[in-house]
Short mmCIF file of N, CA and C in Angstrom, two decimals:
data_model
loop_
_atom_site.label_atom_id
_atom_site.label_comp_id
_atom_site.label_asym_id
_atom_site.label_seq_id
_atom_site.Cartn_x
_atom_site.Cartn_y
_atom_site.Cartn_z
N MET A 30 0.85 -1.19 0.00
CA MET A 30 0.00 0.00 0.00
C MET A 30 0.89 1.24 0.00
N ALA A 31 0.40 2.31 -0.54
CA ALA A 31 1.13 3.57 -0.59
C ALA A 31 0.16 4.71 -0.30
N LYS A 32 0.71 5.83 0.13
CA LYS A 32 -0.10 7.02 0.41
C LYS A 32 0.35 8.14 -0.52
N THR A 33 -0.60 9.01 -0.88
CA THR A 33 -0.30 10.10 -1.79
C THR A 33 -0.60 11.45 -1.15
N MET A 34 0.00 12.49 -1.71
CA MET A 34 -0.21 13.84 -1.22
C MET A 34 0.09 14.81 -2.37
N THR A 35 -0.64 15.90 -2.41
CA THR A 35 -0.37 16.97 -3.37
C THR A 35 -0.13 18.26 -2.59
N LEU A 36 0.92 18.98 -2.97
CA LEU A 36 1.25 20.27 -2.36
C LEU A 36 1.34 21.32 -3.45
N GLU A 37 0.90 22.53 -3.15
CA GLU A 37 0.99 23.63 -4.11
C GLU A 37 1.61 24.85 -3.45
N PHE A 38 2.51 25.50 -4.19
CA PHE A 38 3.17 26.71 -3.71
C PHE A 38 3.13 27.77 -4.81
N GLU A 39 3.05 29.02 -4.41
CA GLU A 39 3.03 30.12 -5.37
C GLU A 39 4.27 31.00 -5.19
N TYR A 40 4.71 31.55 -6.32
CA TYR A 40 5.86 32.46 -6.35
C TYR A 40 5.48 33.70 -7.13
N ALA A 41 6.02 34.85 -6.74
CA ALA A 41 5.80 36.09 -7.49
C ALA A 41 6.70 36.14 -8.72
N ALA A 42 7.66 35.24 -8.82
CA ALA A 42 8.62 35.22 -9.92
C ALA A 42 8.13 34.32 -11.06
N ALA A 43 8.63 34.58 -12.26
CA ALA A 43 8.32 33.76 -13.44
C ALA A 43 8.86 32.35 -13.26
N GLU A 44 8.21 31.39 -13.93
CA GLU A 44 8.62 30.00 -13.76
C GLU A 44 10.08 29.76 -14.17
N ALA A 45 10.58 30.46 -15.19
CA ALA A 45 11.98 30.28 -15.59
C ALA A 45 12.92 30.72 -14.47
N THR A 46 12.56 31.76 -13.75
CA THR A 46 13.37 32.24 -12.62
C THR A 46 13.36 31.22 -11.49
N VAL A 47 12.20 30.68 -11.19
CA VAL A 47 12.08 29.67 -10.13
C VAL A 47 12.85 28.41 -10.52
N LEU A 48 12.71 27.99 -11.77
CA LEU A 48 13.43 26.80 -12.24
C LEU A 48 14.93 27.01 -12.12
N GLY A 49 15.41 28.19 -12.50
CA GLY A 49 16.83 28.49 -12.35
C GLY A 49 17.28 28.38 -10.91
N LEU A 50 16.45 28.85 -10.00
CA LEU A 50 16.78 28.77 -8.58
C LEU A 50 16.83 27.31 -8.12
N LEU A 51 15.86 26.50 -8.56
CA LEU A 51 15.82 25.10 -8.15
C LEU A 51 17.00 24.29 -8.68
N LYS A 52 17.64 24.79 -9.74
CA LYS A 52 18.82 24.12 -10.29
C LYS A 52 20.13 24.76 -9.82
N ASP A 53 20.05 25.71 -8.91
CA ASP A 53 21.23 26.43 -8.42
C ASP A 53 21.79 25.70 -7.20
N PRO A 54 23.03 25.19 -7.29
CA PRO A 54 23.61 24.46 -6.16
C PRO A 54 23.67 25.30 -4.88
N ALA A 55 23.95 26.59 -4.99
CA ALA A 55 24.03 27.44 -3.79
C ALA A 55 22.67 27.52 -3.10
N PHE A 56 21.59 27.61 -3.89
CA PHE A 56 20.25 27.63 -3.29
C PHE A 56 19.98 26.31 -2.59
N ARG A 57 20.30 25.20 -3.23
CA ARG A 57 20.05 23.90 -2.62
C ARG A 57 20.86 23.72 -1.34
N GLU A 58 22.07 24.28 -1.30
CA GLU A 58 22.87 24.27 -0.06
C GLU A 58 22.13 25.05 1.03
N SER A 59 21.57 26.20 0.66
CA SER A 59 20.82 27.02 1.63
C SER A 59 19.62 26.27 2.18
N VAL A 60 18.96 25.50 1.33
CA VAL A 60 17.80 24.71 1.78
C VAL A 60 18.26 23.65 2.78
N CYS A 61 19.37 22.98 2.51
CA CYS A 61 19.89 21.98 3.46
C CYS A 61 20.17 22.63 4.81
N GLU A 62 20.76 23.81 4.78
CA GLU A 62 21.04 24.52 6.03
C GLU A 62 19.74 24.91 6.74
N ALA A 63 18.74 25.36 5.99
CA ALA A 63 17.45 25.73 6.58
C ALA A 63 16.74 24.52 7.20
N GLN A 64 17.05 23.33 6.67
CA GLN A 64 16.44 22.11 7.20
C GLN A 64 17.28 21.49 8.32
N HIS A 65 18.30 22.22 8.75
CA HIS A 65 19.16 21.79 9.86
C HIS A 65 19.86 20.46 9.56
N ALA A 66 20.26 20.27 8.31
CA ALA A 66 21.00 19.07 7.95
C ALA A 66 22.34 19.09 8.68
N THR A 67 22.71 17.96 9.27
CA THR A 67 23.99 17.89 9.98
C THR A 67 25.14 17.66 9.00
N SER A 68 24.83 17.15 7.82
CA SER A 68 25.81 17.04 6.74
C SER A 68 25.04 17.02 5.43
N HIS A 69 25.68 17.49 4.37
CA HIS A 69 25.01 17.47 3.07
C HIS A 69 26.00 17.65 1.93
N THR A 70 25.62 17.10 0.77
CA THR A 70 26.33 17.34 -0.47
C THR A 70 25.28 17.63 -1.54
N VAL A 71 25.61 18.53 -2.44
CA VAL A 71 24.70 18.92 -3.51
C VAL A 71 25.48 18.82 -4.82
N ALA A 72 24.88 18.18 -5.82
CA ALA A 72 25.47 18.11 -7.15
C ALA A 72 24.39 18.41 -8.18
N VAL A 73 24.68 19.36 -9.06
CA VAL A 73 23.75 19.69 -10.14
C VAL A 73 24.52 19.55 -11.44
N GLU A 74 24.02 18.69 -12.31
CA GLU A 74 24.65 18.50 -13.61
C GLU A 74 23.55 18.57 -14.67
N GLY A 75 23.48 19.70 -15.35
CA GLY A 75 22.43 19.89 -16.35
C GLY A 75 21.05 19.87 -15.70
N ASP A 76 20.24 18.91 -16.09
CA ASP A 76 18.87 18.80 -15.58
C ASP A 76 18.74 17.83 -14.41
N VAL A 77 19.86 17.37 -13.88
CA VAL A 77 19.83 16.40 -12.77
C VAL A 77 20.35 17.06 -11.50
N VAL A 78 19.54 17.00 -10.46
CA VAL A 78 19.90 17.54 -9.14
C VAL A 78 19.98 16.37 -8.18
N GLU A 79 21.13 16.22 -7.51
CA GLU A 79 21.29 15.17 -6.52
C GLU A 79 21.73 15.79 -5.20
N ILE A 80 21.01 15.44 -4.15
CA ILE A 80 21.29 15.97 -2.82
C ILE A 80 21.32 14.80 -1.86
N ARG A 81 22.36 14.77 -1.04
CA ARG A 81 22.44 13.76 0.03
C ARG A 81 22.62 14.53 1.32
N TYR A 82 21.76 14.24 2.27
CA TYR A 82 21.88 14.94 3.54
C TYR A 82 21.42 14.07 4.70
N THR A 83 21.93 14.41 5.87
CA THR A 83 21.53 13.74 7.10
C THR A 83 20.82 14.77 7.95
N GLN A 84 19.69 14.36 8.47
CA GLN A 84 18.85 15.28 9.23
C GLN A 84 18.45 14.64 10.55
N PRO A 85 18.57 15.38 11.65
CA PRO A 85 18.10 14.84 12.93
C PRO A 85 16.57 14.76 12.93
N VAL A 86 16.04 13.77 13.60
CA VAL A 86 14.59 13.66 13.77
C VAL A 86 14.30 13.58 15.25
N ARG A 87 13.36 14.41 15.67
CA ARG A 87 13.00 14.46 17.09
C ARG A 87 11.49 14.41 17.23
N GLY A 88 11.05 13.94 18.37
CA GLY A 88 9.63 13.97 18.68
C GLY A 88 8.79 12.98 17.90
N LEU A 89 9.42 11.93 17.38
CA LEU A 89 8.65 10.93 16.65
C LEU A 89 7.90 10.02 17.61
N PRO A 90 6.78 9.47 17.16
CA PRO A 90 6.10 8.46 17.98
C PRO A 90 7.03 7.26 18.20
N ALA A 91 6.83 6.55 19.28
CA ALA A 91 7.71 5.42 19.64
C ALA A 91 7.80 4.39 18.53
N PHE A 92 6.68 4.08 17.87
CA PHE A 92 6.71 3.06 16.82
C PHE A 92 7.63 3.49 15.67
N ALA A 93 7.74 4.79 15.42
CA ALA A 93 8.57 5.28 14.32
C ALA A 93 10.04 5.33 14.69
N THR A 94 10.33 5.68 15.93
CA THR A 94 11.72 5.77 16.39
C THR A 94 12.43 4.44 16.21
N LYS A 95 11.71 3.36 16.40
CA LYS A 95 12.27 2.01 16.23
C LYS A 95 12.81 1.82 14.81
N PHE A 96 12.15 2.40 13.82
CA PHE A 96 12.57 2.23 12.43
C PHE A 96 13.52 3.32 11.95
N VAL A 97 13.40 4.51 12.52
CA VAL A 97 14.14 5.65 12.01
C VAL A 97 15.40 5.96 12.82
N GLY A 98 15.31 5.85 14.14
CA GLY A 98 16.42 6.24 14.99
C GLY A 98 16.37 7.74 15.26
N ASP A 99 17.53 8.33 15.60
CA ASP A 99 17.53 9.76 15.94
C ASP A 99 17.97 10.66 14.79
N SER A 100 18.34 10.06 13.67
CA SER A 100 18.64 10.84 12.47
C SER A 100 18.35 9.97 11.25
N VAL A 101 18.19 10.63 10.12
CA VAL A 101 17.90 9.90 8.89
C VAL A 101 18.76 10.47 7.76
N GLU A 102 19.30 9.57 6.96
CA GLU A 102 20.05 9.95 5.77
C GLU A 102 19.07 9.93 4.60
N ILE A 103 19.11 10.96 3.79
CA ILE A 103 18.19 11.08 2.66
C ILE A 103 18.98 11.30 1.38
N HIS A 104 18.66 10.51 0.37
CA HIS A 104 19.24 10.70 -0.96
C HIS A 104 18.11 11.19 -1.86
N GLN A 105 18.27 12.39 -2.37
CA GLN A 105 17.24 13.02 -3.20
C GLN A 105 17.77 13.18 -4.61
N ARG A 106 16.99 12.75 -5.59
CA ARG A 106 17.38 12.88 -7.00
C ARG A 106 16.20 13.44 -7.78
N GLU A 107 16.45 14.51 -8.52
CA GLU A 107 15.44 15.12 -9.38
C GLU A 107 15.97 15.13 -10.80
N VAL A 108 15.13 14.78 -11.74
CA VAL A 108 15.48 14.86 -13.15
C VAL A 108 14.46 15.76 -13.83
N TRP A 109 14.94 16.91 -14.29
CA TRP A 109 14.07 17.91 -14.89
C TRP A 109 13.97 17.72 -16.39
N SER A 110 12.77 17.91 -16.92
CA SER A 110 12.51 17.94 -18.36
C SER A 110 11.56 19.11 -18.58
N GLY A 111 12.11 20.21 -19.05
CA GLY A 111 11.30 21.43 -19.16
C GLY A 111 10.92 21.92 -17.77
N GLN A 112 9.63 22.13 -17.56
CA GLN A 112 9.15 22.67 -16.28
C GLN A 112 8.70 21.57 -15.32
N ARG A 113 9.03 20.32 -15.60
CA ARG A 113 8.57 19.20 -14.77
C ARG A 113 9.75 18.32 -14.39
N ALA A 114 9.75 17.89 -13.15
CA ALA A 114 10.79 16.97 -12.68
C ALA A 114 10.14 15.74 -12.08
N THR A 115 10.79 14.61 -12.29
CA THR A 115 10.46 13.42 -11.51
C THR A 115 11.48 13.40 -10.38
N PHE A 116 11.08 12.91 -9.22
CA PHE A 116 12.02 12.87 -8.12
C PHE A 116 11.84 11.62 -7.29
N GLU A 117 12.91 11.29 -6.58
CA GLU A 117 12.89 10.17 -5.64
C GLU A 117 13.70 10.58 -4.42
N LEU A 118 13.14 10.30 -3.26
CA LEU A 118 13.86 10.44 -2.00
C LEU A 118 13.96 9.05 -1.41
N SER A 119 15.17 8.56 -1.29
CA SER A 119 15.36 7.24 -0.68
C SER A 119 16.02 7.42 0.67
N LEU A 120 15.76 6.47 1.54
CA LEU A 120 16.27 6.49 2.91
C LEU A 120 17.11 5.24 3.10
N PRO A 121 18.40 5.28 2.76
CA PRO A 121 19.23 4.08 2.82
C PRO A 121 19.13 3.38 4.17
N GLY A 122 18.89 2.08 4.12
CA GLY A 122 18.80 1.29 5.34
C GLY A 122 17.46 1.38 6.04
N LYS A 123 16.54 2.16 5.48
CA LYS A 123 15.20 2.32 6.07
C LYS A 123 14.18 1.72 5.10
N PRO A 124 13.03 1.30 5.61
CA PRO A 124 12.06 0.59 4.76
C PRO A 124 11.07 1.48 4.01
N GLY A 125 11.52 2.62 3.51
CA GLY A 125 10.56 3.48 2.81
C GLY A 125 11.22 4.40 1.81
N ASP A 126 10.39 4.95 0.92
CA ASP A 126 10.87 5.96 -0.02
C ASP A 126 9.71 6.85 -0.45
N ILE A 127 10.07 7.93 -1.11
CA ILE A 127 9.09 8.87 -1.64
C ILE A 127 9.44 9.09 -3.11
N THR A 128 8.44 9.06 -3.97
CA THR A 128 8.62 9.36 -5.38
C THR A 128 7.54 10.36 -5.80
N GLY A 129 7.74 10.97 -6.95
CA GLY A 129 6.70 11.87 -7.43
C GLY A 129 7.19 12.80 -8.51
N THR A 130 6.40 13.86 -8.70
CA THR A 130 6.73 14.88 -9.67
C THR A 130 6.58 16.25 -9.03
N ARG A 131 7.30 17.20 -9.58
CA ARG A 131 7.11 18.61 -9.22
C ARG A 131 7.05 19.37 -10.54
N THR A 132 6.02 20.20 -10.67
CA THR A 132 5.74 20.87 -11.93
C THR A 132 5.58 22.37 -11.70
N LEU A 133 6.24 23.15 -12.53
CA LEU A 133 6.11 24.61 -12.50
C LEU A 133 5.20 25.05 -13.63
N SER A 134 4.36 26.04 -13.36
CA SER A 134 3.50 26.60 -14.40
C SER A 134 3.30 28.09 -14.13
N THR A 135 2.90 28.81 -15.17
CA THR A 135 2.63 30.23 -15.03
C THR A 135 1.29 30.43 -14.33
N GLN A 136 1.28 31.36 -13.41
CA GLN A 136 0.04 31.73 -12.73
C GLN A 136 0.05 33.25 -12.59
N GLY A 137 -0.80 33.91 -13.36
CA GLY A 137 -0.80 35.37 -13.36
C GLY A 137 0.56 35.89 -13.79
N SER A 138 1.12 36.81 -13.01
CA SER A 138 2.45 37.34 -13.32
C SER A 138 3.55 36.54 -12.64
N GLY A 139 3.16 35.50 -11.90
CA GLY A 139 4.13 34.66 -11.20
C GLY A 139 4.06 33.23 -11.66
N SER A 140 4.30 32.33 -10.73
CA SER A 140 4.28 30.91 -11.07
C SER A 140 3.76 30.08 -9.90
N ARG A 141 3.43 28.86 -10.23
CA ARG A 141 2.91 27.91 -9.24
C ARG A 141 3.71 26.62 -9.37
N GLU A 142 3.98 26.01 -8.23
CA GLU A 142 4.67 24.72 -8.19
C GLU A 142 3.74 23.71 -7.55
N VAL A 143 3.61 22.56 -8.19
CA VAL A 143 2.76 21.49 -7.67
C VAL A 143 3.60 20.23 -7.49
N PHE A 144 3.58 19.71 -6.27
CA PHE A 144 4.20 18.42 -5.97
C PHE A 144 3.10 17.36 -5.95
N SER A 145 3.31 16.26 -6.63
CA SER A 145 2.46 15.07 -6.51
C SER A 145 3.37 13.98 -5.95
N VAL A 146 3.06 13.52 -4.75
CA VAL A 146 3.99 12.70 -3.98
C VAL A 146 3.36 11.35 -3.62
N ILE A 147 4.18 10.30 -3.68
CA ILE A 147 3.76 8.96 -3.26
C ILE A 147 4.78 8.46 -2.24
N ALA A 148 4.30 8.07 -1.06
CA ALA A 148 5.17 7.49 -0.03
C ALA A 148 4.84 6.02 0.09
N LYS A 149 5.89 5.21 0.16
CA LYS A 149 5.69 3.77 0.30
C LYS A 149 6.64 3.24 1.36
N VAL A 150 6.09 2.52 2.31
CA VAL A 150 6.87 1.88 3.38
C VAL A 150 6.48 0.42 3.43
N SER A 151 7.48 -0.45 3.33
CA SER A 151 7.22 -1.89 3.30
C SER A 151 7.41 -2.52 4.68
N VAL A 152 6.52 -2.18 5.60
CA VAL A 152 6.57 -2.75 6.95
C VAL A 152 5.15 -3.20 7.30
N PRO A 153 4.96 -4.48 7.57
CA PRO A 153 3.62 -4.94 7.94
C PRO A 153 3.10 -4.23 9.19
N LEU A 154 1.83 -4.04 9.25
CA LEU A 154 1.08 -3.47 10.37
C LEU A 154 1.25 -1.97 10.56
N VAL A 155 2.47 -1.45 10.54
CA VAL A 155 2.67 -0.02 10.80
C VAL A 155 3.07 0.77 9.55
N GLY A 156 3.13 0.11 8.39
CA GLY A 156 3.55 0.78 7.16
C GLY A 156 2.73 2.02 6.85
N GLY A 157 1.40 1.92 6.99
CA GLY A 157 0.53 3.07 6.72
C GLY A 157 0.81 4.24 7.63
N LYS A 158 1.04 3.96 8.92
CA LYS A 158 1.36 5.03 9.87
C LYS A 158 2.70 5.68 9.52
N LEU A 159 3.67 4.85 9.12
CA LEU A 159 4.97 5.40 8.73
C LEU A 159 4.87 6.22 7.45
N GLU A 160 4.02 5.78 6.51
CA GLU A 160 3.82 6.56 5.28
C GLU A 160 3.24 7.93 5.61
N ASP A 161 2.25 7.96 6.50
CA ASP A 161 1.68 9.25 6.92
C ASP A 161 2.76 10.14 7.53
N LEU A 162 3.61 9.53 8.35
CA LEU A 162 4.66 10.28 9.03
C LEU A 162 5.68 10.85 8.03
N ILE A 163 6.14 10.03 7.08
CA ILE A 163 7.15 10.55 6.16
C ILE A 163 6.55 11.57 5.19
N LEU A 164 5.25 11.46 4.91
CA LEU A 164 4.61 12.50 4.10
C LEU A 164 4.58 13.83 4.85
N GLN A 165 4.33 13.78 6.15
CA GLN A 165 4.34 15.01 6.95
C GLN A 165 5.74 15.61 7.03
N ILE A 166 6.75 14.75 7.16
CA ILE A 166 8.14 15.23 7.18
C ILE A 166 8.48 15.85 5.82
N PHE A 167 8.06 15.19 4.73
CA PHE A 167 8.29 15.73 3.39
C PHE A 167 7.62 17.10 3.25
N LYS A 168 6.38 17.21 3.71
CA LYS A 168 5.64 18.47 3.62
C LYS A 168 6.38 19.59 4.34
N LYS A 169 6.88 19.32 5.54
CA LYS A 169 7.62 20.34 6.28
C LYS A 169 8.87 20.76 5.51
N GLY A 170 9.56 19.78 4.91
CA GLY A 170 10.75 20.09 4.13
C GLY A 170 10.43 20.92 2.90
N ALA A 171 9.35 20.58 2.20
CA ALA A 171 8.95 21.34 1.01
C ALA A 171 8.54 22.77 1.40
N GLU A 172 7.86 22.91 2.52
CA GLU A 172 7.47 24.24 3.00
C GLU A 172 8.71 25.07 3.35
N ARG A 173 9.71 24.43 3.95
CA ARG A 173 10.94 25.14 4.29
C ARG A 173 11.69 25.56 3.01
N GLU A 174 11.70 24.67 2.02
CA GLU A 174 12.32 25.01 0.74
C GLU A 174 11.59 26.21 0.11
N HIS A 175 10.27 26.20 0.16
CA HIS A 175 9.48 27.30 -0.40
C HIS A 175 9.80 28.62 0.31
N ARG A 176 9.86 28.59 1.64
CA ARG A 176 10.19 29.82 2.39
C ARG A 176 11.59 30.32 2.03
N THR A 177 12.53 29.39 1.88
CA THR A 177 13.89 29.76 1.50
C THR A 177 13.90 30.38 0.10
N ALA A 178 13.12 29.81 -0.81
CA ALA A 178 13.02 30.36 -2.17
C ALA A 178 12.41 31.75 -2.16
N LEU A 179 11.34 31.93 -1.38
CA LEU A 179 10.71 33.26 -1.31
C LEU A 179 11.70 34.30 -0.81
N ALA A 180 12.49 33.94 0.20
CA ALA A 180 13.49 34.87 0.72
C ALA A 180 14.54 35.18 -0.34
N GLU A 181 14.96 34.16 -1.07
CA GLU A 181 15.97 34.34 -2.12
C GLU A 181 15.44 35.20 -3.27
N LEU A 182 14.17 35.01 -3.59
CA LEU A 182 13.56 35.75 -4.70
C LEU A 182 13.05 37.13 -4.29
N GLY A 183 13.18 37.43 -3.00
CA GLY A 183 12.76 38.74 -2.52
C GLY A 183 11.27 38.85 -2.25
N GLY A 184 10.68 37.76 -1.78
CA GLY A 184 9.27 37.84 -1.41
C GLY A 184 8.49 36.79 -2.03
#
């Protein structure tokens, strides 16, 4: 079983400007810092963005701590084709991953970004609860990235 989620964000900047920011290694480094990553590497080569980071996790329910521990390593890969990217976030050594798309489009004088996300955890009995949890963690990370982008774009 898998769980899905859709997130939408708006920017006052044109989609080409936002796309340029999302492919900027310095911006992606800033996002890792905003997410309190204890370590991170960012590589951007053409339309491929790869980010590896370790992030502390606190305040998880007891059932989740058993699977996650006190920190999680995340490998994020995005492949852009025009204004759309497919992405995967894998958690090495953990029983789950996130896949999906992120799409930029024009909205008025600015742009809109839509994430379509699928979380899958292969653990009997608690997999659904863990999927809900990692979707919420993903949502917080995407919101932090959006706030960082707004600050970078000047509003």
